[in-house]
Amino acid sequence: MKRKGILLVVSGFSGAGKGTLMKKLVESYDNYALSISMTTRKPRAGEEDGKAYFFVEESTFLKKIEEEKVIEYAQYCGNYYGTPKEYVEEMLANGKDVILEIEIQGALKVKEKYPDALLLFVMPPSAAELKSRLVGRGTETEEVIDQRMARAVEEAEGIEYYDYIIVNDVLENCVKELHSIVSTAHNTPENNQEFIKNIREELKSLSKGE
Ligand code: ADP
Ligand code: 5GP
């Protein structure tokens, strides 16, 4: 029986380590497909178009929304970010567990459209460690780091909307924990409807006449 893919929504404060974690998860296990978002943000040093993001102009972004080619989109610190629909639906249909690494407004929109989605929130071990990771990454100016820390204060208010929190302390442990949550999620009745239906039918036919 072909198993159904899980839609995995991963959020967390900027600098918590989502990108690092997702990269490791996809490298370590073969059941995942990482959705590549579209953004109007400019690429950081080392970010390739079509790998980190599809980097687009605002007019292109707005056109995709109009054409209903995105599952969700949001504005974050002055830029648009959105999830292209086609890849996600194709991968889910192929039984892949599809990862959306998106911020909270987008996560809540996905939950409305896909109620079976699994929502995970990645946390740093402490706020001081978060700031130190953001500074250590060296990709943002001090002003942008301050904006992102301020945004973290707002995002922290929405943590209870998520199904699980994951503390990214030791990276390897965190990757294993994440994978084990996804593996467990495959065992819910909602994700095994076809199997349950078949067993029910078999049980009925075997118990005939008794
Ligand atoms: P995000 O995608 O959530 O914004 P990144 O994956 O870019 O965060 O990580 C932010 C910084 O923290 C990077 O420099 C990364 O190497 C570092 N980092 C990620 N996970 C850990 C960890 N478990 N321990 C220490 N540093 C980490
Ligand atoms: P960054 O600029 O650090 O790459 O991303 C900023 C924020 O945008 C992060 O919280 C990231 O998870 C979020 N993000 C990335 N892609 C998407 C997307 O497609 N939709 C939404 N809603 N948020 C996204």
Coordinates of C-alpha atoms and ligand atoms in Angstrom, one line a residue:
M1 CA 0.0 0.0 0.0
K2 CA 1.4 3.4 -1.0
R3 CA 1.7 5.6 2.1
K4 CA 0.4 9.1 2.1
G5 CA 2.9 12.0 2.3
I6 CA 2.8 14.3 5.3
L7 CA 2.9 18.0 4.9
L8 CA 5.4 19.3 7.4
V9 CA 5.4 22.9 8.3
V10 CA 8.5 24.2 10.1
S11 CA 8.7 27.6 11.6
G12 CA 10.9 29.2 14.2
F13 CA 12.7 32.5 14.9
S14 CA 15.2 33.6 12.3
G15 CA 18.6 32.2 13.3
A16 CA 17.1 29.2 15.3
G17 CA 18.7 26.9 12.8
K18 CA 15.8 25.8 10.6
G19 CA 17.7 25.9 7.3
T20 CA 20.6 24.0 8.8
L21 CA 18.3 21.4 10.3
M22 CA 16.3 20.9 7.1
K23 CA 19.4 20.5 5.1
K24 CA 20.6 17.8 7.4
L25 CA 17.2 16.1 7.6
V26 CA 17.0 15.8 3.8
E27 CA 20.6 14.5 3.6
S28 CA 20.0 11.9 6.3
Y29 CA 16.7 10.4 5.2
D30 CA 15.2 9.8 1.7
N31 CA 11.5 10.3 2.4
Y32 CA 11.6 14.1 2.4
A33 CA 11.1 16.7 -0.3
L34 CA 12.0 20.3 0.6
S35 CA 9.7 22.9 -1.0
I36 CA 11.6 25.9 -2.5
S37 CA 9.8 29.2 -1.8
M38 CA 9.6 32.2 -3.9
T39 CA 10.8 35.6 -2.4
T40 CA 11.4 39.2 -3.3
R41 CA 14.3 39.3 -0.8
K42 CA 17.7 39.8 -2.4
P43 CA 20.0 36.7 -2.3
R44 CA 22.5 36.5 0.5
A45 CA 26.1 35.6 -0.4
G46 CA 26.2 32.0 -1.5
E47 CA 22.5 31.7 -2.1
E48 CA 21.7 30.3 -5.5
D49 CA 18.5 31.0 -7.4
G50 CA 16.3 27.8 -7.5
K51 CA 18.1 26.3 -4.5
A52 CA 17.7 28.5 -1.5
Y53 CA 14.8 30.3 -3.1
F54 CA 13.3 31.4 -6.4
F55 CA 14.4 35.1 -6.2
V56 CA 11.8 37.2 -8.1
E57 CA 10.7 40.8 -8.6
E58 CA 7.7 42.0 -6.8
S59 CA 5.6 42.2 -10.0
T60 CA 6.4 38.5 -10.8
F61 CA 5.4 37.5 -7.2
L62 CA 2.1 39.4 -7.4
K63 CA 1.3 37.8 -10.7
K64 CA 1.8 34.3 -9.3
I65 CA -0.6 35.1 -6.5
E66 CA -3.2 36.3 -9.0
E67 CA -2.8 33.1 -11.0
E68 CA -3.3 31.1 -7.7
K69 CA 0.0 29.4 -8.1
V70 CA 0.9 29.7 -4.5
I71 CA -0.5 27.8 -1.5
E72 CA 0.2 30.8 0.8
Y73 CA 2.3 33.9 1.0
A74 CA 3.2 36.5 3.7
Q75 CA 5.3 39.6 4.2
Y76 CA 8.3 39.3 6.5
C77 CA 10.5 42.2 7.4
G78 CA 9.6 44.1 4.2
N79 CA 9.8 41.2 1.7
Y80 CA 7.2 38.8 0.2
Y81 CA 7.7 35.0 0.6
G82 CA 5.4 32.3 -0.8
T83 CA 5.1 28.6 -1.4
P84 CA 4.6 27.4 -5.0
K85 CA 1.7 25.0 -5.2
E86 CA 2.6 22.6 -8.0
Y87 CA 5.7 21.0 -6.5
V88 CA 4.1 20.5 -3.1
E89 CA 1.0 18.7 -4.5
E90 CA 3.1 16.6 -6.8
M91 CA 5.4 15.4 -4.1
L92 CA 2.6 14.7 -1.6
A93 CA 0.9 12.6 -4.3
N94 CA 4.2 10.7 -4.7
G95 CA 4.2 9.8 -1.0
K96 CA 7.0 12.2 0.0
D97 CA 6.9 14.1 3.3
V98 CA 7.0 17.6 2.1
I99 CA 8.7 20.3 4.2
L100 CA 7.6 23.9 4.1
E101 CA 10.0 26.1 6.0
I102 CA 7.8 29.2 6.5
E103 CA 6.9 31.8 9.0
I104 CA 3.9 31.7 11.3
Q105 CA 1.3 33.6 9.2
G106 CA 1.9 31.3 6.3
A107 CA 1.9 28.2 8.6
L108 CA -1.6 29.1 9.9
K109 CA -2.9 29.5 6.3
V110 CA -1.5 26.1 5.4
K111 CA -3.2 24.5 8.4
E112 CA -6.5 26.0 7.2
K113 CA -6.1 24.6 3.7
Y114 CA -4.5 21.3 4.8
P115 CA -5.9 20.4 8.2
D116 CA -3.7 17.2 8.4
A117 CA -0.5 19.2 8.2
L118 CA 2.0 18.7 11.0
L119 CA 3.2 22.1 12.5
L120 CA 6.6 22.2 14.1
F121 CA 8.3 25.1 15.8
V122 CA 12.1 25.2 16.1
M123 CA 13.4 26.9 19.2
P124 CA 16.9 27.9 20.1
P125 CA 18.1 26.8 23.6
S126 CA 17.9 30.4 24.8
A127 CA 17.3 33.9 23.5
A128 CA 21.0 34.8 24.0
E129 CA 22.0 31.8 21.8
L130 CA 19.5 33.0 19.1
K131 CA 21.1 36.4 19.0
S132 CA 24.6 34.9 18.9
R133 CA 23.6 32.6 16.0
L134 CA 22.2 35.5 14.1
V135 CA 25.3 37.5 14.6
G136 CA 27.6 34.5 14.0
R137 CA 25.9 33.7 10.7
G138 CA 27.2 37.1 9.5
T139 CA 24.6 37.5 6.8
E140 CA 22.6 40.4 8.1
T141 CA 23.4 44.0 9.2
E142 CA 22.9 45.0 12.8
E143 CA 19.7 46.8 11.8
V144 CA 18.2 43.7 10.2
I145 CA 19.3 41.5 13.1
D146 CA 17.4 43.9 15.4
Q147 CA 14.3 43.7 13.1
R148 CA 14.5 39.9 13.2
M149 CA 14.8 39.8 17.0
A150 CA 11.8 42.1 17.2
R151 CA 9.9 39.8 14.9
A152 CA 10.9 36.9 17.2
V153 CA 9.1 38.6 20.1
E154 CA 5.9 38.6 18.0
E155 CA 6.3 35.1 16.7
A156 CA 6.8 33.8 20.2
E157 CA 3.2 34.6 21.0
G158 CA 2.0 32.1 18.4
I159 CA 4.0 29.0 19.5
E160 CA 0.8 27.3 21.0
Y161 CA -0.7 27.0 17.5
Y162 CA 2.0 24.4 16.6
D163 CA 1.7 20.7 17.3
Y164 CA 5.3 20.3 18.6
I165 CA 8.2 22.4 19.6
I166 CA 11.8 21.2 18.8
V167 CA 14.8 22.6 20.7
N168 CA 17.8 22.9 18.4
D169 CA 20.6 22.5 20.8
V170 CA 22.8 19.6 19.5
L171 CA 22.1 19.5 15.8
E172 CA 22.3 15.7 15.3
N173 CA 20.0 15.0 18.2
C174 CA 17.5 17.5 16.9
V175 CA 17.5 15.9 13.4
K176 CA 16.8 12.5 14.9
E177 CA 14.0 13.9 17.1
L178 CA 12.4 15.6 14.1
H179 CA 12.5 12.4 12.1
S180 CA 11.0 10.4 14.9
I181 CA 8.1 12.9 15.2
V182 CA 7.4 12.6 11.5
S183 CA 7.6 8.8 11.6
T184 CA 5.1 8.7 14.4
A185 CA 2.7 11.0 12.6
H186 CA 2.5 8.4 9.8
N187 CA 0.7 6.2 12.4
T188 CA -2.3 8.4 12.9
P189 CA -5.7 7.0 11.7
E190 CA -6.1 10.0 9.4
N191 CA -2.9 9.1 7.6
N192 CA -3.9 5.4 7.2
Q193 CA -7.5 5.7 6.0
E194 CA -7.0 3.3 3.1
F195 CA -5.4 0.6 5.3
I196 CA -8.1 0.9 7.9
K197 CA -10.9 0.7 5.3
N198 CA -9.3 -2.4 3.8
I199 CA -9.0 -4.1 7.1
R200 CA -12.6 -3.3 8.0
E201 CA -13.8 -4.9 4.7
E202 CA -11.6 -8.0 5.2
L203 CA -12.8 -8.3 8.8
K204 CA -16.4 -8.2 7.6
S205 CA -15.9 -10.7 4.9
L206 CA -14.0 -13.1 7.2
S207 CA -16.6 -12.9 9.9
K208 CA -19.5 -13.7 7.5
G209 CA -21.9 -16.4 8.8
E210 CA -20.5 -16.4 12.3
Ligands
ADP1 P1 17.4 29.9 10.2 O1 17.2 29.1 9.0 O2 16.4 29.4 11.3 O3 17.3 31.4 10.1 P2 20.2 29.0 10.1 O4 20.0 27.5 9.8 O5 20.7 29.9 9.1 O6 18.9 29.6 10.8 O7 21.2 29.0 11.4 C1 21.6 30.2 12.0 C2 23.1 30.1 12.4 O8 23.1 29.2 13.5 C3 24.0 29.5 11.3 O9 25.2 30.1 11.4 C4 24.1 28.0 11.7 O10 25.3 27.5 11.3 C5 24.0 28.1 13.3 N1 23.4 26.8 13.8 C6 22.3 26.1 13.4 N2 22.1 25.1 14.2 C7 23.0 25.2 15.2 C8 23.2 24.3 16.4 N3 22.4 23.3 16.7 N4 24.2 24.7 17.2 C9 25.0 25.8 16.9 N5 24.9 26.6 15.8 C10 23.8 26.3 15.0
5GP2 P1 14.9 34.4 5.4 O1 14.9 35.8 4.8 O2 15.7 34.3 6.7 O3 15.4 33.3 4.4 O4 13.4 34.0 5.7 C1 12.7 34.9 6.5 C2 11.4 34.2 7.0 O5 10.6 33.8 5.9 C3 11.7 32.8 7.7 O6 10.9 32.8 8.9 C4 11.3 31.8 6.7 O7 10.8 30.6 7.4 C5 10.1 32.5 6.1 N1 9.7 32.0 4.8 C6 10.5 31.4 3.8 N2 9.8 31.0 2.8 C7 8.5 31.3 3.1 C8 7.3 31.1 2.4 O8 7.2 30.5 1.3 N3 6.1 31.5 3.0 C9 6.1 32.1 4.2 N4 5.0 32.4 4.7 N5 7.3 32.3 4.9 C10 8.4 31.9 4.3

